[in-house]
DNA sequence: GCAGAAATCTGACGATCAGTCAGATCGGGT
DNA sequence: ACCCGATCTGACTGATCGTCAGATTTCTGC
């Protein structure tokens, strides 16, 4: 399934090689936690991993390729978000609970991978196809599930069809991702995440069902 | 009002100096349009401006400071967004029109300044206070206006107060900014901006008023 | 346990860029 | 024409990039 780990010149990496490679990835990830993306240098990563820059280039084309590698792992983990939007009953109180769970899922996922997601966001906005694809992989599944949900609501005639299900779903997902990505920003802005959570859930619920959430 | 333009060592720049400085900023901006942020080099900017790297350092501490300068100008222009959310009547059809205008304002503003806003977003997410302040300056005014609007709606008793006005306003603004910042992404995703616009407006309207938008 | 082979690592190098400074150049005022 | 402050730049040091040939480590068959 997953292709074997290979060095830049195509050789298959053995036990030792995989270990150093992983160590480099770990150090890179730690580096991104603490330094601005622009300031992450190969030489620092190598030093932190107790190896030489030349070794880094044995396993990765450049820093971006290495980050892409981390991002791909992340994308696998990201498939859990999809299950939160899939096959839910969006009506009534259960629907609102689903919206809350979805919001929580995004908030948590972004908390886990914040620095990587920052870079993925930037690079895909800059037009890098490889990063765009990763972002896609994470978000597209959720968007698809939400689209279906909205289509169902519209089919039942409960919601007007002035809004394209696809566009609404994409917008909601973008919103969730954006808010999740600026959690620290919100906090230092005098807005508590405790208050943002209901706002997010409410908007998701309203976007999907077209109704106010049930009072409880 | 605006402090005089100064060189790094504190001298006030004259006519000629201001011209080269501006030229450097223009070239930097053009550079950001075409190259990834991480790959923008002082030497390239200087070359494009027909001057030497040393001249660049006469006017700017580093690349970031120069971008910050551009970002500050942008923030001034961004005050037009505030007027779109301010003193609006959010009820009924007029309210929906206001929501549409606000969405359009964001979409257009982001289209004008996309590459700069990308960097501002990244840097402020990375914890750079200076960039955070710029981002704040643009978004805080809009958030404030929206907060007031929601508070008014709640005061009239038309909307439940399960949701903090501040948090809802912040969430809506984050959504607007996110969608505006991924316009190209949406397009290449089979979602047309023409369809996103109503989705955005609908969510803004529902977020502020708590109701479905009027059918028309 | 050992020789040979394969895998892995690294020192060293040329190229590029960051950032600084002293001195060259420019341009307006007299 | 001359002066003087403003402006620009060549040239330099130090850091990083990215590559390669050769050194070192690990594995394999015996």
PDB file of C-alpha atoms in Angstrom, chain B:
ATOM      1  CA  UNK B   1       0.310  62.823  11.142  1.00  0.00           C
ATOM      2  CA  UNK B   2       2.278  60.145   9.386  1.00  0.00           C
ATOM      3  CA  UNK B   3       5.811  60.326  10.729  1.00  0.00           C
ATOM      4  CA  UNK B   4       8.383  61.284   8.123  1.00  0.00           C
ATOM      5  CA  UNK B   5      10.019  58.526   6.189  1.00  0.00           C
ATOM      6  CA  UNK B   6      13.291  57.606   7.812  1.00  0.00           C
ATOM      7  CA  UNK B   7      16.259  55.471   6.940  1.00  0.00           C
ATOM      8  CA  UNK B   8      17.314  52.646   9.226  1.00  0.00           C
ATOM      9  CA  UNK B   9      19.893  54.874  10.917  1.00  0.00           C
ATOM     10  CA  UNK B  10      17.287  57.514  11.629  1.00  0.00           C
ATOM     11  CA  UNK B  11      18.011  60.088   8.956  1.00  0.00           C
ATOM     12  CA  UNK B  12      14.973  61.705   7.317  1.00  0.00           C
ATOM     13  CA  UNK B  13      14.738  60.654   3.688  1.00  0.00           C
ATOM     14  CA  UNK B  14      14.580  63.271   0.981  1.00  0.00           C
ATOM     15  CA  UNK B  15      12.861  63.290  -2.371  1.00  0.00           C
ATOM     16  CA  UNK B  16      15.220  60.891  -4.093  1.00  0.00           C
ATOM     17  CA  UNK B  17      15.400  58.581  -1.133  1.00  0.00           C
ATOM     18  CA  UNK B  18      11.643  58.285  -0.880  1.00  0.00           C
ATOM     19  CA  UNK B  19      11.490  57.396  -4.559  1.00  0.00           C
ATOM     20  CA  UNK B  20      13.946  54.502  -4.309  1.00  0.00           C
ATOM     21  CA  UNK B  21      12.294  53.331  -1.156  1.00  0.00           C
ATOM     22  CA  UNK B  22       8.950  53.241  -2.887  1.00  0.00           C
ATOM     23  CA  UNK B  23      10.435  51.495  -5.871  1.00  0.00           C
ATOM     24  CA  UNK B  24      11.822  48.823  -3.581  1.00  0.00           C
ATOM     25  CA  UNK B  25       8.412  48.359  -1.991  1.00  0.00           C
ATOM     26  CA  UNK B  26       6.759  48.083  -5.394  1.00  0.00           C
ATOM     27  CA  UNK B  27       9.236  45.499  -6.549  1.00  0.00           C
ATOM     28  CA  UNK B  28       8.886  43.553  -3.333  1.00  0.00           C
ATOM     29  CA  UNK B  29       5.162  43.467  -3.789  1.00  0.00           C
ATOM     30  CA  UNK B  30       5.529  42.272  -7.351  1.00  0.00           C
ATOM     31  CA  UNK B  31       7.960  39.645  -6.183  1.00  0.00           C
ATOM     32  CA  UNK B  32       5.460  38.350  -3.650  1.00  0.00           C
ATOM     33  CA  UNK B  33       2.913  38.046  -6.437  1.00  0.00           C
ATOM     34  CA  UNK B  34       5.047  35.556  -8.258  1.00  0.00           C
ATOM     35  CA  UNK B  35       7.391  33.798  -5.817  1.00  0.00           C
ATOM     36  CA  UNK B  36       6.697  31.860  -2.669  1.00  0.00           C
ATOM     37  CA  UNK B  37       7.249  33.963   0.443  1.00  0.00           C
ATOM     38  CA  UNK B  38      10.066  31.717   1.564  1.00  0.00           C
ATOM     39  CA  UNK B  39      11.958  32.315  -1.671  1.00  0.00           C
ATOM     40  CA  UNK B  40      11.845  36.097  -1.746  1.00  0.00           C
ATOM     41  CA  UNK B  41      15.463  37.286  -1.478  1.00  0.00           C
ATOM     42  CA  UNK B  42      16.660  40.795  -0.771  1.00  0.00           C
ATOM     43  CA  UNK B  43      19.107  40.479  -3.594  1.00  0.00           C
ATOM     44  CA  UNK B  44      16.348  39.773  -6.110  1.00  0.00           C
ATOM     45  CA  UNK B  45      14.242  42.680  -4.970  1.00  0.00           C
ATOM     46  CA  UNK B  46      17.212  45.006  -5.222  1.00  0.00           C
ATOM     47  CA  UNK B  47      18.127  43.722  -8.659  1.00  0.00           C
ATOM     48  CA  UNK B  48      14.589  44.202  -9.895  1.00  0.00           C
ATOM     49  CA  UNK B  49      14.616  47.767  -8.578  1.00  0.00           C
ATOM     50  CA  UNK B  50      17.891  48.393 -10.368  1.00  0.00           C
ATOM     51  CA  UNK B  51      19.773  49.030  -7.168  1.00  0.00           C
ATOM     52  CA  UNK B  52      22.048  47.180  -4.773  1.00  0.00           C
ATOM     53  CA  UNK B  53      21.202  45.115  -1.695  1.00  0.00           C
ATOM     54  CA  UNK B  54      22.992  47.662   0.459  1.00  0.00           C
ATOM     55  CA  UNK B  55      20.442  50.237  -0.573  1.00  0.00           C
ATOM     56  CA  UNK B  56      17.633  47.969   0.532  1.00  0.00           C
ATOM     57  CA  UNK B  57      19.164  47.728   3.986  1.00  0.00           C
ATOM     58  CA  UNK B  58      19.372  51.487   4.132  1.00  0.00           C
ATOM     59  CA  UNK B  59      15.594  51.678   4.207  1.00  0.00           C
ATOM     60  CA  UNK B  60      14.497  48.418   5.771  1.00  0.00           C
ATOM     61  CA  UNK B  61      15.707  46.264   8.623  1.00  0.00           C
ATOM     62  CA  UNK B  62      14.883  43.109   6.679  1.00  0.00           C
ATOM     63  CA  UNK B  63      12.345  41.686   4.256  1.00  0.00           C
ATOM     64  CA  UNK B  64       9.706  41.336   6.921  1.00  0.00           C
ATOM     65  CA  UNK B  65       9.902  44.972   7.933  1.00  0.00           C
ATOM     66  CA  UNK B  66       9.396  45.978   4.344  1.00  0.00           C
ATOM     67  CA  UNK B  67       6.371  43.737   3.995  1.00  0.00           C
ATOM     68  CA  UNK B  68       5.043  45.177   7.217  1.00  0.00           C
ATOM     69  CA  UNK B  69       5.276  48.597   5.607  1.00  0.00           C
ATOM     70  CA  UNK B  70       3.152  47.463   2.670  1.00  0.00           C
ATOM     71  CA  UNK B  71       0.774  45.790   5.073  1.00  0.00           C
ATOM     72  CA  UNK B  72       0.314  49.026   6.979  1.00  0.00           C
ATOM     73  CA  UNK B  73      -0.728  50.888   3.868  1.00  0.00           C
ATOM     74  CA  UNK B  74      -3.108  48.071   3.124  1.00  0.00           C
ATOM     75  CA  UNK B  75      -4.595  48.334   6.585  1.00  0.00           C
ATOM     76  CA  UNK B  76      -5.408  51.970   5.954  1.00  0.00           C
ATOM     77  CA  UNK B  77      -7.262  51.012   2.808  1.00  0.00           C
ATOM     78  CA  UNK B  78      -8.937  48.245   4.774  1.00  0.00           C
ATOM     79  CA  UNK B  79     -10.877  50.704   6.835  1.00  0.00           C
ATOM     80  CA  UNK B  80     -13.393  50.756   4.017  1.00  0.00           C
ATOM     81  CA  UNK B  81     -14.549  47.329   5.183  1.00  0.00           C
ATOM     82  CA  UNK B  82     -15.604  48.827   8.452  1.00  0.00           C
ATOM     83  CA  UNK B  83     -18.067  51.185   6.808  1.00  0.00           C
ATOM     84  CA  UNK B  84     -19.784  48.189   5.225  1.00  0.00           C
ATOM     85  CA  UNK B  85     -20.755  46.758   8.593  1.00  0.00           C
ATOM     86  CA  UNK B  86     -21.397  50.004  10.414  1.00  0.00           C
ATOM     87  CA  UNK B  87     -24.828  51.502  11.124  1.00  0.00           C
ATOM     88  CA  UNK B  88     -26.650  49.110   8.853  1.00  0.00           C
ATOM     89  CA  UNK B  89     -30.244  48.144   9.226  1.00  0.00           C
ATOM     90  CA  UNK B  90     -29.998  44.387   9.352  1.00  0.00           C
ATOM     91  CA  UNK B  91     -33.709  43.621   9.209  1.00  0.00           C
ATOM     92  CA  UNK B  92     -35.438  42.174   6.167  1.00  0.00           C
ATOM     93  CA  UNK B  93     -34.323  42.534   2.606  1.00  0.00           C
ATOM     94  CA  UNK B  94     -32.192  45.542   3.341  1.00  0.00           C
ATOM     95  CA  UNK B  95     -30.320  43.479   5.874  1.00  0.00           C
ATOM     96  CA  UNK B  96     -29.617  40.777   3.354  1.00  0.00           C
ATOM     97  CA  UNK B  97     -28.353  43.374   0.916  1.00  0.00           C
ATOM     98  CA  UNK B  98     -26.014  44.629   3.635  1.00  0.00           C
ATOM     99  CA  UNK B  99     -24.749  41.099   4.160  1.00  0.00           C
ATOM    100  CA  UNK B 100     -24.123  40.771   0.444  1.00  0.00           C
ATOM    101  CA  UNK B 101     -22.259  44.056   0.335  1.00  0.00           C
ATOM    102  CA  UNK B 102     -20.095  42.992   3.252  1.00  0.00           C
ATOM    103  CA  UNK B 103     -19.266  39.693   1.569  1.00  0.00           C
ATOM    104  CA  UNK B 104     -18.427  41.486  -1.660  1.00  0.00           C
ATOM    105  CA  UNK B 105     -16.227  43.909   0.213  1.00  0.00           C
ATOM    106  CA  UNK B 106     -14.180  41.079   1.681  1.00  0.00           C
ATOM    107  CA  UNK B 107     -13.904  39.221  -1.594  1.00  0.00           C
ATOM    108  CA  UNK B 108     -12.701  42.327  -3.377  1.00  0.00           C
ATOM    109  CA  UNK B 109     -10.304  43.433  -0.696  1.00  0.00           C
ATOM    110  CA  UNK B 110      -8.668  40.047  -0.583  1.00  0.00           C
ATOM    111  CA  UNK B 111      -8.437  39.943  -4.339  1.00  0.00           C
ATOM    112  CA  UNK B 112      -6.572  43.267  -4.230  1.00  0.00           C
ATOM    113  CA  UNK B 113      -4.081  42.266  -1.572  1.00  0.00           C
ATOM    114  CA  UNK B 114      -3.944  38.494  -1.693  1.00  0.00           C
ATOM    115  CA  UNK B 115      -0.184  37.905  -1.464  1.00  0.00           C
ATOM    116  CA  UNK B 116       0.306  40.432   1.295  1.00  0.00           C
ATOM    117  CA  UNK B 117      -2.589  39.089   3.298  1.00  0.00           C
ATOM    118  CA  UNK B 118      -1.148  35.599   3.023  1.00  0.00           C
ATOM    119  CA  UNK B 119       2.024  36.742   4.683  1.00  0.00           C
ATOM    120  CA  UNK B 120       0.177  38.782   7.283  1.00  0.00           C
ATOM    121  CA  UNK B 121      -1.891  35.739   8.105  1.00  0.00           C
ATOM    122  CA  UNK B 122       1.087  33.458   8.435  1.00  0.00           C
ATOM    123  CA  UNK B 123       3.189  35.855  10.454  1.00  0.00           C
ATOM    124  CA  UNK B 124       0.440  36.710  12.872  1.00  0.00           C
ATOM    125  CA  UNK B 125      -0.396  33.034  13.312  1.00  0.00           C
ATOM    126  CA  UNK B 126       3.281  32.527  14.060  1.00  0.00           C
ATOM    127  CA  UNK B 127       2.988  35.014  16.857  1.00  0.00           C
ATOM    128  CA  UNK B 128       4.576  38.083  15.303  1.00  0.00           C
ATOM    129  CA  UNK B 129       2.988  40.939  17.225  1.00  0.00           C
ATOM    130  CA  UNK B 130       3.584  43.562  14.554  1.00  0.00           C
ATOM    131  CA  UNK B 131       1.701  41.604  11.929  1.00  0.00           C
ATOM    132  CA  UNK B 132      -0.925  40.591  14.379  1.00  0.00           C
ATOM    133  CA  UNK B 133      -1.603  44.247  15.020  1.00  0.00           C
ATOM    134  CA  UNK B 134      -2.091  44.958  11.330  1.00  0.00           C
ATOM    135  CA  UNK B 135      -4.481  42.065  10.959  1.00  0.00           C
ATOM    136  CA  UNK B 136      -6.286  43.298  14.028  1.00  0.00           C
ATOM    137  CA  UNK B 137      -6.569  46.800  12.630  1.00  0.00           C
ATOM    138  CA  UNK B 138      -8.360  45.503   9.572  1.00  0.00           C
ATOM    139  CA  UNK B 139     -10.638  42.988  11.213  1.00  0.00           C
ATOM    140  CA  UNK B 140     -11.295  44.507  14.604  1.00  0.00           C
ATOM    141  CA  UNK B 141     -13.327  47.395  13.282  1.00  0.00           C
ATOM    142  CA  UNK B 142     -15.603  45.108  11.307  1.00  0.00           C
ATOM    143  CA  UNK B 143     -15.951  42.741  14.222  1.00  0.00           C
ATOM    144  CA  UNK B 144     -16.894  45.643  16.454  1.00  0.00           C
ATOM    145  CA  UNK B 145     -19.603  46.860  14.120  1.00  0.00           C
ATOM    146  CA  UNK B 146     -21.032  43.377  13.725  1.00  0.00           C
ATOM    147  CA  UNK B 147     -20.966  42.859  17.476  1.00  0.00           C
ATOM    148  CA  UNK B 148     -23.041  45.982  17.949  1.00  0.00           C
ATOM    149  CA  UNK B 149     -25.497  44.862  15.314  1.00  0.00           C
ATOM    150  CA  UNK B 150     -25.969  41.503  16.990  1.00  0.00           C
ATOM    151  CA  UNK B 151     -26.340  43.117  20.393  1.00  0.00           C
ATOM    152  CA  UNK B 152     -29.079  45.305  18.967  1.00  0.00           C
ATOM    153  CA  UNK B 153     -30.908  42.323  17.551  1.00  0.00           C
ATOM    154  CA  UNK B 154     -30.693  40.554  20.876  1.00  0.00           C
ATOM    155  CA  UNK B 155     -31.868  43.637  22.750  1.00  0.00           C
ATOM    156  CA  UNK B 156     -34.980  43.779  20.608  1.00  0.00           C
ATOM    157  CA  UNK B 157     -35.649  40.274  21.820  1.00  0.00           C
ATOM    158  CA  UNK B 158     -35.808  39.014  18.298  1.00  0.00           C
ATOM    159  CA  UNK B 159     -32.884  36.716  18.753  1.00  0.00           C
ATOM    160  CA  UNK B 160     -32.055  34.342  21.531  1.00  0.00           C
ATOM    161  CA  UNK B 161     -28.987  35.213  23.536  1.00  0.00           C
ATOM    162  CA  UNK B 162     -27.478  31.743  23.626  1.00  0.00           C
ATOM    163  CA  UNK B 163     -24.678  33.110  21.539  1.00  0.00           C
ATOM    164  CA  UNK B 164     -22.174  35.771  22.596  1.00  0.00           C
ATOM    165  CA  UNK B 165     -22.377  38.636  20.085  1.00  0.00           C
ATOM    166  CA  UNK B 166     -18.631  39.065  20.198  1.00  0.00           C
ATOM    167  CA  UNK B 167     -17.909  35.439  19.447  1.00  0.00           C
ATOM    168  CA  UNK B 168     -20.444  35.278  16.641  1.00  0.00           C
ATOM    169  CA  UNK B 169     -19.062  38.453  15.070  1.00  0.00           C
ATOM    170  CA  UNK B 170     -15.521  37.161  15.310  1.00  0.00           C
ATOM    171  CA  UNK B 171     -16.518  33.868  13.758  1.00  0.00           C
ATOM    172  CA  UNK B 172     -18.302  35.556  10.867  1.00  0.00           C
ATOM    173  CA  UNK B 173     -15.331  37.795  10.188  1.00  0.00           C
ATOM    174  CA  UNK B 174     -12.966  34.846  10.276  1.00  0.00           C
ATOM    175  CA  UNK B 175     -15.229  33.069   7.824  1.00  0.00           C
ATOM    176  CA  UNK B 176     -15.333  36.025   5.463  1.00  0.00           C
ATOM    177  CA  UNK B 177     -11.585  36.376   5.575  1.00  0.00           C
ATOM    178  CA  UNK B 178     -10.999  32.667   5.045  1.00  0.00           C
ATOM    179  CA  UNK B 179     -13.304  32.331   2.084  1.00  0.00           C
ATOM    180  CA  UNK B 180     -11.952  35.509   0.560  1.00  0.00           C
ATOM    181  CA  UNK B 181      -8.451  34.190   0.978  1.00  0.00           C
ATOM    182  CA  UNK B 182      -9.186  30.925  -0.786  1.00  0.00           C
ATOM    183  CA  UNK B 183     -11.084  32.163  -3.802  1.00  0.00           C
ATOM    184  CA  UNK B 184      -8.739  30.469  -6.214  1.00  0.00           C
ATOM    185  CA  UNK B 185      -8.934  27.307  -4.162  1.00  0.00           C
ATOM    186  CA  UNK B 186     -12.706  27.259  -4.349  1.00  0.00           C
ATOM    187  CA  UNK B 187     -12.679  27.776  -8.083  1.00  0.00           C
ATOM    188  CA  UNK B 188     -10.305  24.939  -8.780  1.00  0.00           C
ATOM    189  CA  UNK B 189     -12.499  22.871  -6.520  1.00  0.00           C
ATOM    190  CA  UNK B 190     -15.496  23.055  -8.797  1.00  0.00           C
ATOM    191  CA  UNK B 191     -17.199  25.569  -6.540  1.00  0.00           C
ATOM    192  CA  UNK B 192     -17.974  28.829  -8.311  1.00  0.00           C
ATOM    193  CA  UNK B 193     -17.619  32.136  -6.506  1.00  0.00           C
ATOM    194  CA  UNK B 194     -20.974  33.057  -7.984  1.00  0.00           C
ATOM    195  CA  UNK B 195     -22.433  30.341  -5.754  1.00  0.00           C
ATOM    196  CA  UNK B 196     -20.279  31.084  -2.762  1.00  0.00           C
ATOM    197  CA  UNK B 197     -21.446  34.678  -2.553  1.00  0.00           C
ATOM    198  CA  UNK B 198     -25.042  33.811  -1.593  1.00  0.00           C
ATOM    199  CA  UNK B 199     -23.828  31.142   0.820  1.00  0.00           C
ATOM    200  CA  UNK B 200     -21.627  33.701   2.556  1.00  0.00           C
ATOM    201  CA  UNK B 201     -24.316  36.363   2.626  1.00  0.00           C
ATOM    202  CA  UNK B 202     -26.839  33.892   3.973  1.00  0.00           C
ATOM    203  CA  UNK B 203     -24.558  32.843   6.789  1.00  0.00           C
ATOM    204  CA  UNK B 204     -23.753  36.450   7.685  1.00  0.00           C
ATOM    205  CA  UNK B 205     -27.404  37.330   7.692  1.00  0.00           C
ATOM    206  CA  UNK B 206     -28.348  34.324   9.793  1.00  0.00           C
ATOM    207  CA  UNK B 207     -25.475  34.915  12.157  1.00  0.00           C
ATOM    208  CA  UNK B 208     -26.499  38.506  12.789  1.00  0.00           C
ATOM    209  CA  UNK B 209     -30.276  38.203  12.788  1.00  0.00           C
ATOM    210  CA  UNK B 210     -30.772  34.573  13.739  1.00  0.00           C
ATOM    211  CA  UNK B 211     -33.291  34.194  10.922  1.00  0.00           C
ATOM    212  CA  UNK B 212     -33.467  32.770   7.460  1.00  0.00           C
ATOM    213  CA  UNK B 213     -32.952  35.423   4.845  1.00  0.00           C
ATOM    214  CA  UNK B 214     -36.143  36.683   3.162  1.00  0.00           C
ATOM    215  CA  UNK B 215     -37.033  34.826  -0.029  1.00  0.00           C
ATOM    216  CA  UNK B 216     -37.185  37.085  -2.961  1.00  0.00           C
TER     217      UNK B 216
END
